[in-house]
PDB file of C-alpha atoms and ligand atoms in Angstrom:
ATOM      1  CA  UNK U1482     -28.896  23.684 -39.282  1.00 60.00           C
ATOM      2  CA  UNK U1483     -25.369  22.569 -38.408  1.00 80.00           C
ATOM      3  CA  UNK U1484     -24.126  22.511 -42.011  1.00 83.00           C
ATOM      4  CA  UNK U1485     -22.139  25.597 -42.963  1.00 86.00           C
ATOM      5  CA  UNK U1486     -21.537  24.811 -46.635  1.00 90.00           C
ATOM      6  CA  UNK U1487     -22.416  22.073 -49.112  1.00 92.00           C
ATOM      7  CA  UNK U1488     -19.933  20.983 -51.753  1.00 95.00           C
ATOM      8  CA  UNK U1489     -21.491  18.959 -54.582  1.00 95.00           C
ATOM      9  CA  UNK U1490     -19.107  16.693 -56.513  1.00 96.00           C
ATOM     10  CA  UNK U1491     -20.746  15.211 -59.580  1.00 94.00           C
ATOM     11  CA  UNK U1492     -19.545  14.095 -62.991  1.00 91.00           C
ATOM     12  CA  UNK U1493     -21.241  15.445 -66.086  1.00 90.00           C
ATOM     13  CA  UNK U1494     -23.883  18.159 -65.878  1.00 92.00           C
ATOM     14  CA  UNK U1495     -24.454  19.611 -62.353  1.00 93.00           C
ATOM     15  CA  UNK U1496     -28.043  18.360 -61.897  1.00 93.00           C
ATOM     16  CA  UNK U1497     -27.911  17.776 -58.151  1.00 93.00           C
ATOM     17  CA  UNK U1498     -26.209  21.090 -57.456  1.00 92.00           C
ATOM     18  CA  UNK U1499     -28.917  22.873 -59.426  1.00 91.00           C
ATOM     19  CA  UNK U1500     -31.824  20.931 -57.963  1.00 90.00           C
ATOM     20  CA  UNK U1501     -30.963  21.229 -54.256  1.00 89.00           C
ATOM     21  CA  UNK U1502     -30.837  25.003 -54.383  1.00 82.00           C
ATOM     22  CA  UNK U1503     -33.720  26.468 -52.425  1.00 75.00           C
ATOM     23  CA  UNK U1504     -34.780  23.327 -50.546  1.00 79.00           C
ATOM     24  CA  UNK U1505     -33.115  24.252 -47.243  1.00 73.00           C
ATOM     25  CA  UNK U1506     -34.850  26.465 -44.710  1.00 67.00           C
ATOM     26  CA  UNK U1507     -31.795  28.558 -43.855  1.00 71.00           C
ATOM     27  CA  UNK U1508     -29.630  29.672 -46.746  1.00 80.00           C
ATOM     28  CA  UNK U1509     -26.633  27.344 -46.997  1.00 87.00           C
ATOM     29  CA  UNK U1510     -23.911  28.166 -49.530  1.00 90.00           C
ATOM     30  CA  UNK U1511     -23.770  25.458 -52.185  1.00 92.00           C
ATOM     31  CA  UNK U1512     -20.487  24.986 -53.997  1.00 93.00           C
ATOM     32  CA  UNK U1513     -19.830  22.987 -57.121  1.00 94.00           C
ATOM     33  CA  UNK U1514     -19.677  23.429 -60.863  1.00 95.00           C
ATOM     34  CA  UNK U1515     -22.310  26.171 -61.090  1.00 93.00           C
ATOM     35  CA  UNK U1516     -20.616  28.286 -58.451  1.00 92.00           C
ATOM     36  CA  UNK U1517     -17.188  27.763 -60.016  1.00 93.00           C
ATOM     37  CA  UNK U1518     -15.410  25.803 -57.265  1.00 94.00           C
ATOM     38  CA  UNK U1519     -15.277  22.767 -59.588  1.00 95.00           C
ATOM     39  CA  UNK U1520     -14.417  23.193 -63.291  1.00 94.00           C
ATOM     40  CA  UNK U1521     -17.520  22.824 -65.467  1.00 92.00           C
ATOM     41  CA  UNK U1522     -15.576  21.155 -68.282  1.00 90.00           C
ATOM     42  CA  UNK U1523     -13.669  17.875 -68.091  1.00 88.00           C
ATOM     43  CA  UNK U1524     -13.758  15.081 -65.538  1.00 89.00           C
ATOM     44  CA  UNK U1525     -13.410  15.387 -61.784  1.00 92.00           C
ATOM     45  CA  UNK U1526      -9.836  14.915 -60.665  1.00 91.00           C
ATOM     46  CA  UNK U1527      -8.277  14.418 -57.243  1.00 91.00           C
ATOM     47  CA  UNK U1528      -6.632  17.797 -57.667  1.00 92.00           C
ATOM     48  CA  UNK U1529      -9.806  19.712 -58.521  1.00 93.00           C
ATOM     49  CA  UNK U1530     -11.530  18.164 -55.493  1.00 94.00           C
ATOM     50  CA  UNK U1531      -8.593  19.046 -53.220  1.00 94.00           C
ATOM     51  CA  UNK U1532      -8.758  22.664 -54.329  1.00 94.00           C
ATOM     52  CA  UNK U1533     -12.551  22.775 -53.866  1.00 94.00           C
ATOM     53  CA  UNK U1534     -12.068  21.463 -50.322  1.00 94.00           C
ATOM     54  CA  UNK U1535      -9.637  24.295 -49.632  1.00 92.00           C
ATOM     55  CA  UNK U1536      -6.546  22.061 -49.645  1.00 94.00           C
ATOM     56  CA  UNK U1537      -3.412  22.981 -51.576  1.00 93.00           C
ATOM     57  CA  UNK U1538      -3.361  21.641 -55.109  1.00 90.00           C
ATOM     58  CA  UNK U1539      -0.800  19.056 -56.126  1.00 88.00           C
ATOM     59  CA  UNK U1540       1.259  19.861 -59.145  1.00 80.00           C
ATOM     60  CA  UNK U1541       1.889  17.080 -61.652  1.00 79.00           C
ATOM     61  CA  UNK U1542       5.386  15.638 -61.897  1.00 78.00           C
ATOM     62  CA  UNK U1543       7.355  16.937 -64.839  1.00 80.00           C
ATOM     63  CA  UNK U1544       9.414  14.329 -66.681  1.00 82.00           C
ATOM     64  CA  UNK U1545      11.437  16.409 -69.079  1.00 86.00           C
ATOM     65  CA  UNK U1546      13.015  14.527 -71.965  1.00 89.00           C
ATOM     66  CA  UNK U1547      10.716  11.515 -71.760  1.00 89.00           C
ATOM     67  CA  UNK U1548       8.417  11.029 -74.743  1.00 88.00           C
ATOM     68  CA  UNK U1549       5.266   9.206 -73.708  1.00 84.00           C
ATOM     69  CA  UNK U1550       3.595   7.546 -76.687  1.00 88.00           C
ATOM     70  CA  UNK U1551      -0.067   8.334 -77.218  1.00 86.00           C
ATOM     71  CA  UNK U1552      -2.411   5.546 -76.158  1.00 88.00           C
ATOM     72  CA  UNK U1553      -5.773   6.094 -77.801  1.00 89.00           C
ATOM     73  CA  UNK U1554      -8.625   3.883 -76.578  1.00 91.00           C
ATOM     74  CA  UNK U1555      -8.939   0.568 -78.344  1.00 92.00           C
ATOM     75  CA  UNK U1556     -10.805  -2.754 -78.288  1.00 95.00           C
ATOM     76  CA  UNK U1557      -9.841  -5.270 -75.577  1.00 94.00           C
ATOM     77  CA  UNK U1558      -7.501  -7.966 -76.843  1.00 94.00           C
ATOM     78  CA  UNK U1559      -9.628 -10.662 -78.455  1.00 95.00           C
ATOM     79  CA  UNK U1560     -12.745  -8.473 -78.738  1.00 96.00           C
ATOM     80  CA  UNK U1561     -15.261  -9.941 -81.211  1.00 97.00           C
ATOM     81  CA  UNK U1562     -15.903  -6.486 -82.683  1.00 97.00           C
ATOM     82  CA  UNK U1563     -12.343  -6.416 -84.022  1.00 97.00           C
ATOM     83  CA  UNK U1564     -13.059  -9.520 -86.086  1.00 97.00           C
ATOM     84  CA  UNK U1565     -16.406  -8.128 -87.246  1.00 98.00           C
ATOM     85  CA  UNK U1566     -14.772  -4.946 -88.519  1.00 98.00           C
ATOM     86  CA  UNK U1567     -11.943  -6.886 -90.148  1.00 97.00           C
ATOM     87  CA  UNK U1568     -14.565  -8.867 -92.049  1.00 98.00           C
ATOM     88  CA  UNK U1569     -16.521  -5.727 -92.979  1.00 98.00           C
ATOM     89  CA  UNK U1570     -13.418  -3.903 -94.183  1.00 97.00           C
ATOM     90  CA  UNK U1571     -12.356  -6.854 -96.294  1.00 97.00           C
ATOM     91  CA  UNK U1572     -15.847  -7.146 -97.761  1.00 97.00           C
ATOM     92  CA  UNK U1573     -15.664  -3.476 -98.771  1.00 97.00           C
ATOM     93  CA  UNK U1574     -12.259  -3.752-100.452  1.00 96.00           C
ATOM     94  CA  UNK U1575     -12.553  -2.480-104.004  1.00 95.00           C
ATOM     95  CA  UNK U1576     -15.837  -0.664-103.238  1.00 93.00           C
ATOM     96  CA  UNK U1577     -15.531   3.046-103.968  1.00 91.00           C
ATOM     97  CA  UNK U1578     -19.011   4.098-102.915  1.00 93.00           C
ATOM     98  CA  UNK U1579     -20.095   3.140 -99.391  1.00 96.00           C
ATOM     99  CA  UNK U1580     -21.142   4.744 -96.133  1.00 97.00           C
ATOM    100  CA  UNK U1581     -20.861   3.144 -92.716  1.00 98.00           C
ATOM    101  CA  UNK U1582     -22.869   4.622 -89.842  1.00 98.00           C
ATOM    102  CA  UNK U1583     -22.038   3.442 -86.341  1.00 97.00           C
ATOM    103  CA  UNK U1584     -24.011   3.464 -83.154  1.00 96.00           C
ATOM    104  CA  UNK U1585     -22.816   4.033 -79.588  1.00 93.00           C
ATOM    105  CA  UNK U1586     -20.966   1.234 -77.874  1.00 93.00           C
ATOM    106  CA  UNK U1587     -17.486  -0.270 -77.668  1.00 94.00           C
ATOM    107  CA  UNK U1588     -17.676  -0.792 -81.427  1.00 96.00           C
ATOM    108  CA  UNK U1589     -17.606   2.988 -82.002  1.00 96.00           C
ATOM    109  CA  UNK U1590     -13.871   2.625 -81.353  1.00 96.00           C
ATOM    110  CA  UNK U1591     -13.648   1.291 -84.904  1.00 97.00           C
ATOM    111  CA  UNK U1592     -13.722   4.949 -85.984  1.00 96.00           C
ATOM    112  CA  UNK U1593     -10.074   5.111 -84.850  1.00 94.00           C
ATOM    113  CA  UNK U1594      -6.973   3.607 -86.443  1.00 91.00           C
ATOM    114  CA  UNK U1595      -6.191   0.937 -87.406  1.00 90.00           C
ATOM    115  CA  UNK U1596      -9.851   0.423 -88.388  1.00 92.00           C
ATOM    116  CA  UNK U1597     -11.034   3.835 -89.614  1.00 94.00           C
ATOM    117  CA  UNK U1598     -14.156   1.900 -90.427  1.00 94.00           C
ATOM    118  CA  UNK U1599     -17.072   4.109 -89.367  1.00 94.00           C
ATOM    119  CA  UNK U1600     -18.057   7.536 -90.584  1.00 94.00           C
ATOM    120  CA  UNK U1601     -20.797   8.738 -88.271  1.00 95.00           C
ATOM    121  CA  UNK U1602     -22.025   8.272 -84.714  1.00 95.00           C
ATOM    122  CA  UNK U1603     -24.947  10.380 -83.517  1.00 95.00           C
ATOM    123  CA  UNK U1604     -26.994   8.717 -80.776  1.00 93.00           C
ATOM    124  CA  UNK U1605     -28.464   5.372 -79.792  1.00 93.00           C
ATOM    125  CA  UNK U1606     -30.274   3.834 -82.740  1.00 94.00           C
ATOM    126  CA  UNK U1607     -29.081   6.479 -85.203  1.00 96.00           C
ATOM    127  CA  UNK U1608     -26.907   4.066 -87.185  1.00 97.00           C
ATOM    128  CA  UNK U1609     -30.035   2.473 -88.662  1.00 98.00           C
ATOM    129  CA  UNK U1610     -31.691   5.794 -89.487  1.00 97.00           C
ATOM    130  CA  UNK U1611     -28.452   7.252 -90.882  1.00 97.00           C
ATOM    131  CA  UNK U1612     -27.944   4.253 -93.164  1.00 98.00           C
ATOM    132  CA  UNK U1613     -31.585   4.410 -94.242  1.00 97.00           C
ATOM    133  CA  UNK U1614     -31.285   8.134 -94.969  1.00 97.00           C
ATOM    134  CA  UNK U1615     -28.075   7.634 -96.951  1.00 97.00           C
ATOM    135  CA  UNK U1616     -29.644   4.856 -99.030  1.00 97.00           C
ATOM    136  CA  UNK U1617     -32.728   6.971 -99.649  1.00 96.00           C
ATOM    137  CA  UNK U1618     -30.657   9.771-101.194  1.00 96.00           C
ATOM    138  CA  UNK U1619     -28.797   7.352-103.445  1.00 95.00           C
ATOM    139  CA  UNK U1620     -25.855   6.013-101.446  1.00 94.00           C
ATOM    140  CA  UNK U1621     -24.814   2.744-103.088  1.00 93.00           C
ATOM    141  CA  UNK U1622     -23.695   0.623-100.109  1.00 96.00           C
ATOM    142  CA  UNK U1623     -25.394   1.986 -96.996  1.00 98.00           C
ATOM    143  CA  UNK U1624     -24.348   0.132 -93.854  1.00 98.00           C
ATOM    144  CA  UNK U1625     -25.401   0.531 -90.244  1.00 98.00           C
ATOM    145  CA  UNK U1626     -23.467  -1.044 -87.370  1.00 98.00           C
ATOM    146  CA  UNK U1627     -25.175  -1.447 -83.996  1.00 98.00           C
ATOM    147  CA  UNK U1628     -24.736  -3.566 -80.872  1.00 96.00           C
ATOM    148  CA  UNK U1629     -27.378  -6.013 -79.737  1.00 96.00           C
ATOM    149  CA  UNK U1630     -28.283  -4.039 -76.605  1.00 94.00           C
ATOM    150  CA  UNK U1631     -28.508  -0.765 -78.506  1.00 95.00           C
ATOM    151  CA  UNK U1632     -30.596  -2.442 -81.190  1.00 96.00           C
ATOM    152  CA  UNK U1633     -33.147  -3.567 -78.580  1.00 95.00           C
ATOM    153  CA  UNK U1634     -33.026  -0.150 -76.948  1.00 94.00           C
ATOM    154  CA  UNK U1635     -33.674   2.029 -79.958  1.00 94.00           C
ATOM    155  CA  UNK U1636     -32.648   0.415 -83.241  1.00 96.00           C
ATOM    156  CA  UNK U1637     -35.763  -1.666 -83.862  1.00 97.00           C
ATOM    157  CA  UNK U1638     -38.107   1.188 -84.735  1.00 96.00           C
ATOM    158  CA  UNK U1639     -35.742   2.536 -87.386  1.00 97.00           C
ATOM    159  CA  UNK U1640     -35.334  -0.935 -88.863  1.00 98.00           C
ATOM    160  CA  UNK U1641     -39.100  -1.335 -89.084  1.00 98.00           C
ATOM    161  CA  UNK U1642     -39.198   1.957 -90.973  1.00 97.00           C
ATOM    162  CA  UNK U1643     -36.436   0.787 -93.350  1.00 98.00           C
ATOM    163  CA  UNK U1644     -38.293  -2.473 -94.020  1.00 98.00           C
ATOM    164  CA  UNK U1645     -41.564  -0.687 -94.721  1.00 97.00           C
ATOM    165  CA  UNK U1646     -39.809   1.538 -97.269  1.00 97.00           C
ATOM    166  CA  UNK U1647     -37.817  -1.346 -98.815  1.00 96.00           C
ATOM    167  CA  UNK U1648     -34.595   0.542 -98.216  1.00 97.00           C
ATOM    168  CA  UNK U1649     -31.528  -1.002 -99.869  1.00 98.00           C
ATOM    169  CA  UNK U1650     -29.262  -1.161 -96.822  1.00 98.00           C
ATOM    170  CA  UNK U1651     -27.377  -3.639 -94.682  1.00 98.00           C
ATOM    171  CA  UNK U1652     -27.417  -3.634 -90.913  1.00 98.00           C
ATOM    172  CA  UNK U1653     -24.725  -5.389 -88.909  1.00 98.00           C
ATOM    173  CA  UNK U1654     -25.861  -6.256 -85.391  1.00 98.00           C
ATOM    174  CA  UNK U1655     -22.795  -7.003 -83.284  1.00 97.00           C
ATOM    175  CA  UNK U1656     -24.206  -9.474 -80.796  1.00 96.00           C
ATOM    176  CA  UNK U1657     -21.780  -9.893 -77.910  1.00 94.00           C
ATOM    177  CA  UNK U1658     -24.488 -10.980 -75.483  1.00 90.00           C
ATOM    178  CA  UNK U1659     -23.992  -8.097 -73.099  1.00 88.00           C
ATOM    179  CA  UNK U1660     -23.781  -4.345 -72.695  1.00 86.00           C
ATOM    180  CA  UNK U1661     -19.984  -4.260 -72.783  1.00 79.00           C
ATOM    181  CA  UNK U1662     -19.350  -0.519 -72.660  1.00 79.00           C
ATOM    182  CA  UNK U1663     -21.144   0.067 -69.367  1.00 82.00           C
ATOM    183  CA  UNK U1664     -19.832  -2.916 -67.404  1.00 80.00           C
ATOM    184  CA  UNK U1665     -21.248  -6.085 -68.951  1.00 81.00           C
ATOM    185  CA  UNK U1666     -24.883  -5.920 -67.840  1.00 84.00           C
ATOM    186  CA  UNK U1667     -27.106  -8.640 -69.357  1.00 85.00           C
ATOM    187  CA  UNK U1668     -28.710  -8.037 -72.742  1.00 88.00           C
ATOM    188  CA  UNK U1669     -32.496  -7.884 -72.595  1.00 89.00           C
ATOM    189  CA  UNK U1670     -33.042 -10.795 -75.012  1.00 89.00           C
ATOM    190  CA  UNK U1671     -30.932 -13.848 -75.938  1.00 89.00           C
ATOM    191  CA  UNK U1672     -29.243 -14.325 -79.315  1.00 90.00           C
ATOM    192  CA  UNK U1673     -31.533 -17.251 -80.124  1.00 92.00           C
ATOM    193  CA  UNK U1674     -34.561 -14.890 -80.227  1.00 95.00           C
ATOM    194  CA  UNK U1675     -33.006 -12.266 -82.457  1.00 97.00           C
ATOM    195  CA  UNK U1676     -33.651 -13.843 -85.899  1.00 97.00           C
ATOM    196  CA  UNK U1677     -37.329 -14.349 -84.969  1.00 97.00           C
ATOM    197  CA  UNK U1678     -37.560 -10.748 -83.846  1.00 97.00           C
ATOM    198  CA  UNK U1679     -36.019  -9.570 -87.124  1.00 98.00           C
ATOM    199  CA  UNK U1680     -38.507 -11.649 -89.100  1.00 98.00           C
ATOM    200  CA  UNK U1681     -41.280 -10.154 -87.003  1.00 98.00           C
ATOM    201  CA  UNK U1682     -40.100  -6.713 -88.051  1.00 98.00           C
ATOM    202  CA  UNK U1683     -40.422  -7.801 -91.662  1.00 98.00           C
ATOM    203  CA  UNK U1684     -36.844  -8.581 -92.676  1.00 98.00           C
ATOM    204  CA  UNK U1685     -36.921 -11.325 -95.325  1.00 98.00           C
ATOM    205  CA  UNK U1686     -35.860 -14.666 -93.815  1.00 98.00           C
ATOM    206  CA  UNK U1687     -33.118 -15.339 -96.390  1.00 98.00           C
ATOM    207  CA  UNK U1688     -31.523 -11.982 -95.676  1.00 98.00           C
ATOM    208  CA  UNK U1689     -31.127 -12.514 -91.954  1.00 98.00           C
ATOM    209  CA  UNK U1690     -27.647 -14.005 -91.700  1.00 98.00           C
ATOM    210  CA  UNK U1691     -26.127 -15.156 -88.434  1.00 98.00           C
ATOM    211  CA  UNK U1692     -22.327 -15.359 -88.474  1.00 98.00           C
ATOM    212  CA  UNK U1693     -19.564 -16.108 -86.034  1.00 98.00           C
ATOM    213  CA  UNK U1694     -17.509 -13.015 -85.228  1.00 98.00           C
ATOM    214  CA  UNK U1695     -14.195 -14.828 -85.067  1.00 97.00           C
ATOM    215  CA  UNK U1696     -11.001 -14.677 -87.083  1.00 96.00           C
ATOM    216  CA  UNK U1697     -11.317 -18.384 -87.933  1.00 97.00           C
ATOM    217  CA  UNK U1698     -14.596 -17.593 -89.757  1.00 98.00           C
ATOM    218  CA  UNK U1699     -13.463 -14.448 -91.525  1.00 97.00           C
ATOM    219  CA  UNK U1700     -13.322 -15.788 -95.096  1.00 98.00           C
ATOM    220  CA  UNK U1701     -16.873 -17.126 -94.833  1.00 98.00           C
ATOM    221  CA  UNK U1702     -18.048 -13.933 -93.130  1.00 98.00           C
ATOM    222  CA  UNK U1703     -16.572 -11.747 -95.868  1.00 98.00           C
ATOM    223  CA  UNK U1704     -18.375 -13.768 -98.547  1.00 98.00           C
ATOM    224  CA  UNK U1705     -21.733 -13.429 -96.786  1.00 98.00           C
ATOM    225  CA  UNK U1706     -21.305  -9.722 -96.126  1.00 98.00           C
ATOM    226  CA  UNK U1707     -20.540  -9.173 -99.833  1.00 98.00           C
ATOM    227  CA  UNK U1708     -23.660 -11.095-100.818  1.00 98.00           C
ATOM    228  CA  UNK U1709     -25.853  -9.007 -98.535  1.00 98.00           C
ATOM    229  CA  UNK U1710     -24.276  -5.717 -99.580  1.00 97.00           C
ATOM    230  CA  UNK U1711     -25.334  -6.582-103.126  1.00 96.00           C
ATOM    231  CA  UNK U1712     -28.954  -7.270-102.078  1.00 97.00           C
ATOM    232  CA  UNK U1713     -31.455  -4.616-103.123  1.00 96.00           C
ATOM    233  CA  UNK U1714     -33.411  -4.475 -99.865  1.00 97.00           C
ATOM    234  CA  UNK U1715     -32.953  -4.606 -96.109  1.00 98.00           C
ATOM    235  CA  UNK U1716     -30.505  -7.265 -95.002  1.00 98.00           C
ATOM    236  CA  UNK U1717     -29.372  -7.900 -91.444  1.00 98.00           C
ATOM    237  CA  UNK U1718     -26.184  -9.687 -90.502  1.00 98.00           C
ATOM    238  CA  UNK U1719     -25.868 -10.764 -86.876  1.00 98.00           C
ATOM    239  CA  UNK U1720     -22.233 -11.172 -85.853  1.00 98.00           C
ATOM    240  CA  UNK U1721     -22.166 -13.363 -82.747  1.00 97.00           C
ATOM    241  CA  UNK U1722     -19.459 -13.871 -80.135  1.00 96.00           C
ATOM    242  CA  UNK U1723     -19.313 -13.047 -76.454  1.00 94.00           C
ATOM    243  CA  UNK U1724     -17.619  -9.962 -75.092  1.00 94.00           C
ATOM    244  CA  UNK U1725     -14.287 -11.006 -73.595  1.00 93.00           C
ATOM    245  CA  UNK U1726     -14.821  -8.912 -70.475  1.00 89.00           C
ATOM    246  CA  UNK U1727     -18.236 -10.460 -69.900  1.00 90.00           C
ATOM    247  CA  UNK U1728     -16.740 -13.923 -70.360  1.00 90.00           C
ATOM    248  CA  UNK U1729     -14.058 -13.211 -67.751  1.00 89.00           C
ATOM    249  CA  UNK U1730     -16.711 -12.024 -65.289  1.00 85.00           C
ATOM    250  CA  UNK U1731     -18.956 -15.024 -65.982  1.00 86.00           C
ATOM    251  CA  UNK U1732     -16.097 -17.469 -65.398  1.00 88.00           C
ATOM    252  CA  UNK U1733     -15.351 -15.961 -61.999  1.00 86.00           C
ATOM    253  CA  UNK U1734     -18.927 -16.338 -60.750  1.00 78.00           C
TER     254      UNK U1734
HETATM  255  S1  LIG R 772     -15.672  -4.679 -73.212  1.00 97.14           S
HETATM  256 FE1  LIG R 772     -16.197  -6.415 -74.521  1.00 97.14          FE
HETATM  257  S2  LIG R 772     -17.188  -5.538 -76.325  1.00 97.14           S
HETATM  258 FE2  LIG R 772     -16.100  -3.876 -75.278  1.00 97.14          FE
HETATM  259  S3  LIG R 772     -14.084  -3.762 -76.269  1.00 97.14           S
HETATM  260 FE3  LIG R 772     -13.873  -5.148 -74.492  1.00 97.14          FE
HETATM  261  S4  LIG R 772     -14.248  -7.221 -75.300  1.00 97.14           S
HETATM  262 FE4  LIG R 772     -15.005  -5.734 -76.808  1.00 97.14          FE
END
């Protein structure tokens, strides 16, 4: 074999580095995260790769005296989720006893200021189960927030369970028509099918509410969310508006 050494550069857990060990006839040194050439924690950087390749590292530039403001991640300008959370927060004004469980997607950013609107995020589909669990142990306003793609992926089974147990909870499905967080891949099912699917899972027709996630509709949205929070059963509110990033992509094609 003409290869003297293999360097494996991979983000996340070193699966490939682990799995290719032992598959070569002649022993070839394999370098990467497991062997310590690449740091196991954090993301790959140009500097860590340079060092692993045996090149001199590049020191960062020091800018003494300059205060760089923190820039935490946030929604894109005009994101529909921002309007959905504004409506939810307004609907909860004056409520002392509520719990909001989020799922995993762009909307998880609502855990940060200025929203501070979600209190848990565990894994895909967990928002529904967390809200159901909270309601079951006596939480007054138990709310789950999940994206449309995540709902199709793993939220439906938990909702079916909540319906079967007549859990007093409200689920907000933020339907932006795409999988925004991972690059705007198409959602598996169109918005028009979602209410039928929810009915099929057993959600009562009158408590499936489809709203526009837009600042111009906020007063009406707040009123509906309040109504459903007061309902003693499973209610689902679908907040609909396209992801801005998806819209930009679609207009270019
Ligand atoms: S990618 Fe789309 S859904 Fe995600 S924050 Fe931006 S506009 Fe919102």
